mmCIF file of C-alpha atoms and ligand atoms in Angstrom:
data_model
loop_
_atom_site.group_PDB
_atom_site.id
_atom_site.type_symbol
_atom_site.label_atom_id
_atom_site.label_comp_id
_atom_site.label_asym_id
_atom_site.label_seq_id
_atom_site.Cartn_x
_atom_site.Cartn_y
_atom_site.Cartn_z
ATOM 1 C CA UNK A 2 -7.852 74.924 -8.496
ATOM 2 C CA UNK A 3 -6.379 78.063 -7.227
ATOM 3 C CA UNK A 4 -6.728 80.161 -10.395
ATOM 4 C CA UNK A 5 -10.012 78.893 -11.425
ATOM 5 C CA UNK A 6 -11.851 80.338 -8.128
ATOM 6 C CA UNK A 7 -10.503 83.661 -9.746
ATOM 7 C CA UNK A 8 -13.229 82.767 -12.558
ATOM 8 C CA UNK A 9 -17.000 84.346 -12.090
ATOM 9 C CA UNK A 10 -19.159 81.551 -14.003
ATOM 10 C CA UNK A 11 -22.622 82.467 -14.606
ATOM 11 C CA UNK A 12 -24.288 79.581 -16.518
ATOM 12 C CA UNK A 13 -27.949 80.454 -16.663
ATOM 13 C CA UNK A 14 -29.598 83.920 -17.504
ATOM 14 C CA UNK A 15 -32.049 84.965 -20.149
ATOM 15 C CA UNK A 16 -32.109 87.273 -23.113
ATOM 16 C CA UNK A 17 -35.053 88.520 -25.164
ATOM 17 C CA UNK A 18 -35.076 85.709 -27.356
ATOM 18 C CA UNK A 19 -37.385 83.759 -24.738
ATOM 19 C CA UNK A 20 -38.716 85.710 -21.656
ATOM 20 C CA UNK A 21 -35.421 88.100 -20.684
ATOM 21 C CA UNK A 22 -35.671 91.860 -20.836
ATOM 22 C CA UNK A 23 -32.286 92.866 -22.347
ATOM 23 C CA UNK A 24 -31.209 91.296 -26.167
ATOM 24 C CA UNK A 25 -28.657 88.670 -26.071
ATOM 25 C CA UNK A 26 -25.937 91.213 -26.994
ATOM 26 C CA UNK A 27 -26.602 93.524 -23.337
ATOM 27 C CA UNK A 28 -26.785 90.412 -21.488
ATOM 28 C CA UNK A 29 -23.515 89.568 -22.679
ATOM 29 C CA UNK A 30 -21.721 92.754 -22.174
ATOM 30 C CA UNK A 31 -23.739 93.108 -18.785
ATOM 31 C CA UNK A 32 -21.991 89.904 -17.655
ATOM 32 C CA UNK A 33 -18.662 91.503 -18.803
ATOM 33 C CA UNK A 34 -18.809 94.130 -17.079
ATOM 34 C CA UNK A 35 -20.354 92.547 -13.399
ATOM 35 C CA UNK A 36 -17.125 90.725 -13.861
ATOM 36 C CA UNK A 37 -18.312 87.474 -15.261
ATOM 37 C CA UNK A 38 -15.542 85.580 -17.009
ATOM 38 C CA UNK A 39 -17.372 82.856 -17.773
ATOM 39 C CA UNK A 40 -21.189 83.013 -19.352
ATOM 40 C CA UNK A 41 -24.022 80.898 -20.702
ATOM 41 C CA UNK A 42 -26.901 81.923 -22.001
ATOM 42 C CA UNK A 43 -30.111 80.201 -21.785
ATOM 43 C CA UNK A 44 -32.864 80.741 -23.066
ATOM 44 C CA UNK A 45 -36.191 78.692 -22.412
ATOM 45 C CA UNK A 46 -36.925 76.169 -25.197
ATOM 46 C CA UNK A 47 -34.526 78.271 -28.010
ATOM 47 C CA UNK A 48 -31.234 78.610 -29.409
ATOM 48 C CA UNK A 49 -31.697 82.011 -31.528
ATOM 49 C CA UNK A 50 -29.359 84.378 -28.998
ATOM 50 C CA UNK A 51 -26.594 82.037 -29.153
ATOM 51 C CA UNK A 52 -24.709 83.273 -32.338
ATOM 52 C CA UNK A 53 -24.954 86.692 -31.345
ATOM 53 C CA UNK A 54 -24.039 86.050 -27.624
ATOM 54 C CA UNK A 55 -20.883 84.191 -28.834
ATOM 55 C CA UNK A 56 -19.649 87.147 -30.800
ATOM 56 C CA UNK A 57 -20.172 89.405 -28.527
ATOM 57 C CA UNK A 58 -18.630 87.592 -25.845
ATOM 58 C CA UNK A 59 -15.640 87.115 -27.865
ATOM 59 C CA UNK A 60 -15.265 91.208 -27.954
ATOM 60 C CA UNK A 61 -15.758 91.443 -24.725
ATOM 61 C CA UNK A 62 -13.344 89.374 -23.683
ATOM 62 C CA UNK A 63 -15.188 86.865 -22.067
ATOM 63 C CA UNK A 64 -15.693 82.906 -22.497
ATOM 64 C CA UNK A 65 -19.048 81.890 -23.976
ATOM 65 C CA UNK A 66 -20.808 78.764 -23.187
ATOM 66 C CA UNK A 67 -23.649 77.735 -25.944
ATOM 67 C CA UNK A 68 -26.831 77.085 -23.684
ATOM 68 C CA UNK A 69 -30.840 76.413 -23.615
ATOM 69 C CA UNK A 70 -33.104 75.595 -21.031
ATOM 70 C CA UNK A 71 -35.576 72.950 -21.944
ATOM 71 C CA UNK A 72 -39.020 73.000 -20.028
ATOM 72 C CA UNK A 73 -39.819 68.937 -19.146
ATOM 73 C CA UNK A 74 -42.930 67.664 -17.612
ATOM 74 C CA UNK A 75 -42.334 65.090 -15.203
ATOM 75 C CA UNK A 76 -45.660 63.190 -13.312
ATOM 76 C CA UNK A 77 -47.446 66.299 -13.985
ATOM 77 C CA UNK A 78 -44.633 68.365 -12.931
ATOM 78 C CA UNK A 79 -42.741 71.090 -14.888
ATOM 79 C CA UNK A 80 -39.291 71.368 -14.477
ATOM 80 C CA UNK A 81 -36.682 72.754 -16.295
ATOM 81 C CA UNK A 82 -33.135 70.917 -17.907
ATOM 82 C CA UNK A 83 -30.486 72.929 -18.323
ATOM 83 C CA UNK A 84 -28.053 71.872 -21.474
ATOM 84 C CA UNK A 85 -24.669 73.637 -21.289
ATOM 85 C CA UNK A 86 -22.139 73.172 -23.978
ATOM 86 C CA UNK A 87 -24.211 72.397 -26.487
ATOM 87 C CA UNK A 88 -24.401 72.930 -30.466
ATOM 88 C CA UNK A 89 -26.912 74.889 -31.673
ATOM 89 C CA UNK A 90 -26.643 73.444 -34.989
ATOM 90 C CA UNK A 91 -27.426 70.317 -33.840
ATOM 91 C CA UNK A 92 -30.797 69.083 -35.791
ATOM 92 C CA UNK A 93 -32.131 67.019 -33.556
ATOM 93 C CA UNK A 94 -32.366 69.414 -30.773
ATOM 94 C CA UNK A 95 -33.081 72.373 -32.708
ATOM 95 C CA UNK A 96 -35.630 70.403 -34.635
ATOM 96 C CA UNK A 97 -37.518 69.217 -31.191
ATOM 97 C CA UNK A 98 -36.877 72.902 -29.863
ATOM 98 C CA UNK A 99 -39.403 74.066 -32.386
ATOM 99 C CA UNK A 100 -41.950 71.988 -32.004
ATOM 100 C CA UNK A 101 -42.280 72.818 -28.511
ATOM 101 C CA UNK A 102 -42.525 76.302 -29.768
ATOM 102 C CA UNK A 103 -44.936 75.791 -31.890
ATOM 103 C CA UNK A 104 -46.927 74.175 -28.848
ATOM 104 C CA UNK A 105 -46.419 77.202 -26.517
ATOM 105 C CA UNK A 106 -48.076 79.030 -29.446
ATOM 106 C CA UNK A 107 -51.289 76.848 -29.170
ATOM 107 C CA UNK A 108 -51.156 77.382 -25.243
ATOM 108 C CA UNK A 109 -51.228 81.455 -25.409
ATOM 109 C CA UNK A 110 -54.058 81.718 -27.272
ATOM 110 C CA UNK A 111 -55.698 79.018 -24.836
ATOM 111 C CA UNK A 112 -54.570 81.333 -22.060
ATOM 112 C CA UNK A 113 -55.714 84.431 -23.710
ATOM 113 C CA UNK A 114 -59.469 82.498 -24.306
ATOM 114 C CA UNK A 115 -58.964 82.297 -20.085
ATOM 115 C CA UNK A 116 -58.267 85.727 -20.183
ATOM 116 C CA UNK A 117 -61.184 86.557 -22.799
ATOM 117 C CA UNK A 118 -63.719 84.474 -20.377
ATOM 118 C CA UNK A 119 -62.616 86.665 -17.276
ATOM 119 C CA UNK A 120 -63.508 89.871 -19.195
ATOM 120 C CA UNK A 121 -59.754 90.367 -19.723
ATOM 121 C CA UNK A 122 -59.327 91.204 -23.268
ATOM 122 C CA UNK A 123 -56.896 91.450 -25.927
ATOM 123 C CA UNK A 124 -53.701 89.435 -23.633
ATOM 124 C CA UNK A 125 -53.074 87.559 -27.152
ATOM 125 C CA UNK A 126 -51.332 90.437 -28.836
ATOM 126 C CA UNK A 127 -50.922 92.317 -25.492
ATOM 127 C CA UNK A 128 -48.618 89.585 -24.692
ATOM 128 C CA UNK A 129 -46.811 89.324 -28.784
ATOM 129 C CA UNK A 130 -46.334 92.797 -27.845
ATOM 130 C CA UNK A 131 -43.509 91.854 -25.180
ATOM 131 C CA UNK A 132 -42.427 88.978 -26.997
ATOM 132 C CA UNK A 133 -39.340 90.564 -29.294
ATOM 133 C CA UNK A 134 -38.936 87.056 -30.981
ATOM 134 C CA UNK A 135 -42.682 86.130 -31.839
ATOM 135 C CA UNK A 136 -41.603 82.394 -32.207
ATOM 136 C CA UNK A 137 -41.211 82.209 -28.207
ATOM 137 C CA UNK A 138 -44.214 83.266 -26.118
ATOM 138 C CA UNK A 139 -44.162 82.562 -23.009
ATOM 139 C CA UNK A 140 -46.416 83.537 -19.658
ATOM 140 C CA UNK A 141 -44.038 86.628 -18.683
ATOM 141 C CA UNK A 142 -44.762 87.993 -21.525
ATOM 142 C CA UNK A 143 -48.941 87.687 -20.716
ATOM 143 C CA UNK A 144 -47.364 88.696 -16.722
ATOM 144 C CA UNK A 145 -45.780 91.967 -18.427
ATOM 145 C CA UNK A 146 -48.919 92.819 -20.141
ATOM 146 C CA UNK A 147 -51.056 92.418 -17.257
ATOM 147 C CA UNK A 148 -48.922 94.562 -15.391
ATOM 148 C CA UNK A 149 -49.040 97.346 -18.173
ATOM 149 C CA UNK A 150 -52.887 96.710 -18.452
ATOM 150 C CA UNK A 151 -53.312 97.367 -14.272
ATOM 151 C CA UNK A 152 -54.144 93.944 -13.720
ATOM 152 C CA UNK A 153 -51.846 92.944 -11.189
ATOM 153 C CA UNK A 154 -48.424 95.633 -9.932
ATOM 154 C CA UNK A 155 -45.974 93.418 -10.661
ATOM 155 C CA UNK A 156 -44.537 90.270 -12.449
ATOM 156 C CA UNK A 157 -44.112 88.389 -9.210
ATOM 157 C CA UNK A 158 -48.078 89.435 -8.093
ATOM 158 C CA UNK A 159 -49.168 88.005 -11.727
ATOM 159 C CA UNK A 160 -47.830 84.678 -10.583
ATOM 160 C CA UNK A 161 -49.274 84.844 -7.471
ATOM 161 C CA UNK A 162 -52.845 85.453 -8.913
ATOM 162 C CA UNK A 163 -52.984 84.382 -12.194
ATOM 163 C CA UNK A 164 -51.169 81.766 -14.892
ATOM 164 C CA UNK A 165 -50.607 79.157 -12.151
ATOM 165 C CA UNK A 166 -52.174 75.714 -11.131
ATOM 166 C CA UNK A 167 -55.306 76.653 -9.902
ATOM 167 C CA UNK A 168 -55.411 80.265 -10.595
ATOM 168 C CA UNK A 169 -57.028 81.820 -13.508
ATOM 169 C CA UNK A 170 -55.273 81.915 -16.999
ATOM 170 C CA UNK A 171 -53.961 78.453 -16.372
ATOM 171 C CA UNK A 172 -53.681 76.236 -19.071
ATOM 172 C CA UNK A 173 -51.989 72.664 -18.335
ATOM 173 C CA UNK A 174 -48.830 71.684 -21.382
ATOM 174 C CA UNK A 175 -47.389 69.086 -22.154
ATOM 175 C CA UNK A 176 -43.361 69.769 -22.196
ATOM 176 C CA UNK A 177 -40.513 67.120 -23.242
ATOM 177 C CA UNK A 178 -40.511 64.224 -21.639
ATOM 178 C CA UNK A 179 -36.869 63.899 -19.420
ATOM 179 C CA UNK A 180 -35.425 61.364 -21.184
ATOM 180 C CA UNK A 181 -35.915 62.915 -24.393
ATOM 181 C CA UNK A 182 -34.730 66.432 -22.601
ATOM 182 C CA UNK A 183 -31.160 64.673 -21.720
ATOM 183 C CA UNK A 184 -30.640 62.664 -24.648
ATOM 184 C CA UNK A 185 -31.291 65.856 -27.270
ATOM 185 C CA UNK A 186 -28.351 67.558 -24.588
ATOM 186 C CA UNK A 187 -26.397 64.835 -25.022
ATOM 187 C CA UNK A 188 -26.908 64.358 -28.141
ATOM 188 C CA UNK A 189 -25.627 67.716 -29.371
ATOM 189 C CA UNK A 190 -22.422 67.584 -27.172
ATOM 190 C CA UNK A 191 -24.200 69.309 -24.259
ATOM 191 C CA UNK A 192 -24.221 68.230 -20.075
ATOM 192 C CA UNK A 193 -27.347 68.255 -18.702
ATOM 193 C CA UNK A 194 -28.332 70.198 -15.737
ATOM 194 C CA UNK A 195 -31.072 70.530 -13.343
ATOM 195 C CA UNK A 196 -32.514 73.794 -13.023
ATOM 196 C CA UNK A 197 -33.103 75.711 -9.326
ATOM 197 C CA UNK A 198 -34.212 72.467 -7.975
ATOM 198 C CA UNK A 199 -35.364 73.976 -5.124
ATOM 199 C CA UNK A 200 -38.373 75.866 -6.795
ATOM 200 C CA UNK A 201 -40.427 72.688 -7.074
ATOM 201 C CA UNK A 202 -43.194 71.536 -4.939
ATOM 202 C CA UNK A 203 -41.915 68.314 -5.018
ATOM 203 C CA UNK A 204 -42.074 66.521 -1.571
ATOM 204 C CA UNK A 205 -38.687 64.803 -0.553
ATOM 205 C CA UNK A 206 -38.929 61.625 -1.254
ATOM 206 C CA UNK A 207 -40.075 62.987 -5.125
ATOM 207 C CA UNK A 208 -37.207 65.073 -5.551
ATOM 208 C CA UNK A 209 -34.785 61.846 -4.645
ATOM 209 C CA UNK A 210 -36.712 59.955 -7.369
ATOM 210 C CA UNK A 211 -36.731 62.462 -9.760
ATOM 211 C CA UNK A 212 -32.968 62.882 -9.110
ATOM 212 C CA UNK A 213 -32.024 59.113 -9.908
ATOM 213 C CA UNK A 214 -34.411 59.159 -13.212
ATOM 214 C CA UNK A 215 -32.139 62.198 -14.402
ATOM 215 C CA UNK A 216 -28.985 60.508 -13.692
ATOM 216 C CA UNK A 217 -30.102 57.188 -14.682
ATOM 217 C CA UNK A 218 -31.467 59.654 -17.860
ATOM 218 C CA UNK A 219 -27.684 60.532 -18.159
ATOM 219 C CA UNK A 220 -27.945 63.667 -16.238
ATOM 220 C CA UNK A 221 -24.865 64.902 -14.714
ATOM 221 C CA UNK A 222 -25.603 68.527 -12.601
ATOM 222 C CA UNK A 223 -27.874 70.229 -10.191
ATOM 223 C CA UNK A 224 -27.768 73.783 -10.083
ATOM 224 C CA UNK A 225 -26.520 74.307 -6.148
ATOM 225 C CA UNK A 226 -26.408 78.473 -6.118
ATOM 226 C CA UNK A 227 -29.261 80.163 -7.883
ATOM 227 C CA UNK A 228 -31.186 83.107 -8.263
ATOM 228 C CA UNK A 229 -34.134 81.851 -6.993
ATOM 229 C CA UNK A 230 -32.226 79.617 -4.296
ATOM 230 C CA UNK A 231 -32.140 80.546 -0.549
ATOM 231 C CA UNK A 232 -28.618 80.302 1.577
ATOM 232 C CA UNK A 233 -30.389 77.005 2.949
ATOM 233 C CA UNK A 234 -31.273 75.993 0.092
ATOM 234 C CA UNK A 235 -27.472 75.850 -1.190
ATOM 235 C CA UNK A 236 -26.814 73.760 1.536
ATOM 236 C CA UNK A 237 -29.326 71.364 0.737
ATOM 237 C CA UNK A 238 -28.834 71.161 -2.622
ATOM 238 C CA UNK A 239 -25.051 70.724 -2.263
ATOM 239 C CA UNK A 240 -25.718 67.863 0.339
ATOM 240 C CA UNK A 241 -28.018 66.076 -2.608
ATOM 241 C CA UNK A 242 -25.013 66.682 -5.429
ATOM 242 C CA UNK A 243 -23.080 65.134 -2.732
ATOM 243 C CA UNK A 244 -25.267 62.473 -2.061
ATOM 244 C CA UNK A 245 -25.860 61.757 -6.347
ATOM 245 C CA UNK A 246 -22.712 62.545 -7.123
ATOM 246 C CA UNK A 247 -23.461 65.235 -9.531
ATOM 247 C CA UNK A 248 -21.360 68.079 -10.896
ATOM 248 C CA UNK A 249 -22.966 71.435 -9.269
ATOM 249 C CA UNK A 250 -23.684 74.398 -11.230
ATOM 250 C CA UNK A 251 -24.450 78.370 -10.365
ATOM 251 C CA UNK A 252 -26.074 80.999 -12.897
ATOM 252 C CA UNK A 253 -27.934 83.743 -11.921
ATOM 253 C CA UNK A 254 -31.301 82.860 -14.093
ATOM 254 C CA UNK A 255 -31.072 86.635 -14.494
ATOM 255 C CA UNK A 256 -34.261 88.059 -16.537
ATOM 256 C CA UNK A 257 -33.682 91.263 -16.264
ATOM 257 C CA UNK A 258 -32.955 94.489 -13.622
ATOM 258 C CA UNK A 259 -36.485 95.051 -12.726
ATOM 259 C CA UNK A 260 -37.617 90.832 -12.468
ATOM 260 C CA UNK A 261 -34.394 89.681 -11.146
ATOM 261 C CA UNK A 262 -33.196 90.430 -7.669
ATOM 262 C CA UNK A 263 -29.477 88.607 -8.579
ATOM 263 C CA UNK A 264 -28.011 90.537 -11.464
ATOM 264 C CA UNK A 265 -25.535 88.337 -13.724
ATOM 265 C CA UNK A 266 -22.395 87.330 -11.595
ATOM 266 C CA UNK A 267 -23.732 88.360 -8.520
ATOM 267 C CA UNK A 268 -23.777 85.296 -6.399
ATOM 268 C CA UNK A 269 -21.382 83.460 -3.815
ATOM 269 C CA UNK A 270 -19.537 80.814 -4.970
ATOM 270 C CA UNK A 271 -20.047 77.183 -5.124
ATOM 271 C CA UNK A 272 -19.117 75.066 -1.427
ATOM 272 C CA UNK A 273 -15.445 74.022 -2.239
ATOM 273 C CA UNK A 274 -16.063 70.340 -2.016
ATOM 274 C CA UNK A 275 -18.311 70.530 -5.031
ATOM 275 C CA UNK A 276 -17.157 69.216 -8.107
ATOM 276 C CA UNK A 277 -18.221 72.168 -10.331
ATOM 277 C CA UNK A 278 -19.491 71.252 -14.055
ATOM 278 C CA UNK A 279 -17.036 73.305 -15.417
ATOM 279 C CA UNK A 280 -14.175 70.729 -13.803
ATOM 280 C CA UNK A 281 -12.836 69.891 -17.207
ATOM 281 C CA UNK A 282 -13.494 73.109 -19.214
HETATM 282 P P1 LIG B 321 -43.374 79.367 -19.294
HETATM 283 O O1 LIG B 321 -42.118 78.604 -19.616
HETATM 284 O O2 LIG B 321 -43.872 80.170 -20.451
HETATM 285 O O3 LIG B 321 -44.437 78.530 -18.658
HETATM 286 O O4 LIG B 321 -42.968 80.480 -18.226
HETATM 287 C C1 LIG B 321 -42.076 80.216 -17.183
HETATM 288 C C2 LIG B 321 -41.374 81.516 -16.838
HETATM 289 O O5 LIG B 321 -42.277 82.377 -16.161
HETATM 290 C C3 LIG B 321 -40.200 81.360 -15.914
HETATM 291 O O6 LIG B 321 -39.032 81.033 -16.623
HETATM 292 C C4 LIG B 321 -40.099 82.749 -15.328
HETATM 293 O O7 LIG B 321 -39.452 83.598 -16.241
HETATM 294 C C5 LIG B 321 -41.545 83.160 -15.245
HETATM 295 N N1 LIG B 321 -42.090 82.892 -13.887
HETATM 296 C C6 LIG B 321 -42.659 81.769 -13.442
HETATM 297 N N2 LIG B 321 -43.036 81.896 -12.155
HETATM 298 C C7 LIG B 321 -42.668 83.145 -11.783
HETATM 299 C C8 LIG B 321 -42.773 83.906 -10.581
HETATM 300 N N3 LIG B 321 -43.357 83.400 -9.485
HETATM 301 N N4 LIG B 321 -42.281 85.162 -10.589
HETATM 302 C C9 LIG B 321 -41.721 85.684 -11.679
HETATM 303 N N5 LIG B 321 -41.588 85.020 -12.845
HETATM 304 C C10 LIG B 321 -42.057 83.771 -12.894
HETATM 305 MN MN1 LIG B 322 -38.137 82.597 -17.729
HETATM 306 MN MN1 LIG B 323 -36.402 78.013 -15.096
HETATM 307 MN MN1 LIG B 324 -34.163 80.293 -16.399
#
C-alpha cells in the first residue's frame, strides 16, 4: 500500500461532451498537471470524450480510466451511478446511453415551453448554444444561458430558483431504472459506483435501502470524498462503506474553474481503512 498513496486518483469530472466547461482533451492535461496520476472521466449519460481522453492521457503520462455517469431514477428520486472501467464499445450500454439522450432532448424543449410560459424566451437554442456536443443537453446548459441572459448571477442561483422540484422550468424525467444502470456497468466490464451520496434528500432510513438495492443490484462503491461532499460528510459516508462493505471512491466531479470549487486532484485522500475501488487496479 505504501506506493499507491503516492497515486492522486480522480475518478469523476466532466468534459464538454455532457455539461463540463473544458473539452475532454484540457480536462485531461488539467489533471496532469494538478498532479493526478490516475483519471476518469465521466460524463453524464455519454461515452463520446473517452477516445480522446485516453490518448491524451497516454501523452501525458497519466493512467486513464474509461468512465460515464448514468442518471437513475429511484422512487421518484434522481441519482446518479457511476461506471468506472468500462468499454465504451460496449453495445448494450452505448445503445441504452442514447436513448436516454434522445429523452433529455424531449425534456429541453419541455423546459424551454416552461421558460416560454414565464415570458422567458428563446432558452431552447440559448441553451444548444452551450451545449458543444448537441446530442447531450442538459439543465447547465439552460443554467449558463440564464446567467448570460441576466436571469439569475450565477449557475448555483439558477438552481436555487429555477430547473428544480418545485421551482419554475421543472420538468419531471424518467432516467434508467438501477438495476438496468448496474447491469449495463457490469455488463461492459465496468464497477458500479454511487455518486456524492450525500447530495440527496433522502432521509436515513432511504439512503440504507437504497444502499442494499444497489448492492443487491451488484453495486460495489460509494463515492466517500467528493466535490460536493462536506468533511462530515466523508465521515459518514465512510462509516456506511464500512457498514455495506463497499469499495470507496473520490473524484472531484470537477465541471469546470468557474462551477467547481474542487479543481481535478484537489481533494484529501480516502480514510486508510477504506478499501479503495482501485484495490486491484
Ligand atoms: P441534468 O442531468 O441535465 O438534470 O443536470 C444535472 C446537472 O446539473 C448536474 O450534473 C450539475 O452539473 C448541474 N447541477 C445540478 N444542481 C446544481 C446546483 N445546485 N449547482 C450547480 N450545478 C448543478
Ligand atoms: Mn453535471
Ligand atoms: Mn452527479
Ligand atoms: Mn458528475
Amino acid at each position: 500500500m505504501g506506493a499507491l498513496e503516492t497515486f492522486n486518483f480522480d475518478l469523476h469530472c466532466h468534459s464538454t461532451v455532457s455539461d463540463g466547461v473544458l473539452p475532454a482533451d484540457v480536462v485531461v492535461r488539467r489533471a496532469a498537471a494538478n498532479g493526478v496520476s490516475v483519471l476518469a472521466l465521466t460524463d453524464h449519460d455519454e461515452l463520446a470524450g473517452l477516445a480522446v481522453a485516453a490518448e491524451v492521457a497516454r501523452d501525458a503520462g497519466i493512467r486513464f480510466i474509461p468512465g460515464v455517469e448514468v442518471s437513475i431514477t429511484w422512487g421518484d428520486i434522481t441519482i446518479h451511478i457511476i461506471g468506472l472501467g468500462i468499454d465504451p464499445g460496449n453495445v448494450l450500454l452505448a445503445g441504452n446511453l442514447d436513448r436516454m439522450r434522445t429523452s433529455r432532448g424531449r425534456r429541453a424543449e419541455r423546459i424551454a415551453a416552461e421558460f416560454d410560459a414565464l415570458g422567458i424566451t428563446g432558452t431552447l437554442q440559448g441553451a444548444y448554444a452551450y451545449a458543444e456536443n448537441p446530442q447531450l443537453i442538459g439543465r447547465a446548459h439552460f443554467a449558463r444561458f440564464l446567467v448570460a441572459r441576466g436571469v439569475a448571477r450565477d449557475v448555483a442561483a439558477v438552481f436555487k430558483h429555477y430547473l428544480v422540484r418545485g421551482k419554475p422550468g421543472y420538468v419531471p424525467q424518467q432516467w434508467a431504472e438501477l438495476a438496468d444502470a448496474v447491469a449495463w456497468i457490469r455488463a461492459s466490464g465496468g464497477r458500479a459506483v454511487v455518486a456524492h451520496p450525500g447530495r440527496y434528500k433522502l432521509s436515513r432510513d432511504e439512503l440504507r435501502r437504497f444502499l442494499a438495492e444497489f448492492k443487491a443490484a451488484g453495486g460495489e462503491g460509494i463515492e466517500v470524498v467528493t466535490g460536493s461532499h462536506s468533511p462530515e460528510q466523508y465521515g459518514e459516508f465512510a462509516r456506511l462503506a464500512r457498514e455495506f462493505d463497499f469499495l470507496a471512491s473520490r473524484g472531484s466531479d470537477f465541471h469546470g474553474p468557474e462551477e467547481s470549487h474542487v479543481d481535478l486532484g484537489r481533494l484529501p485522500p480516502l480514510p486508510a481503512d477504506l478499501k479503495p475501488v482501485w484495490h486491484d487496479w
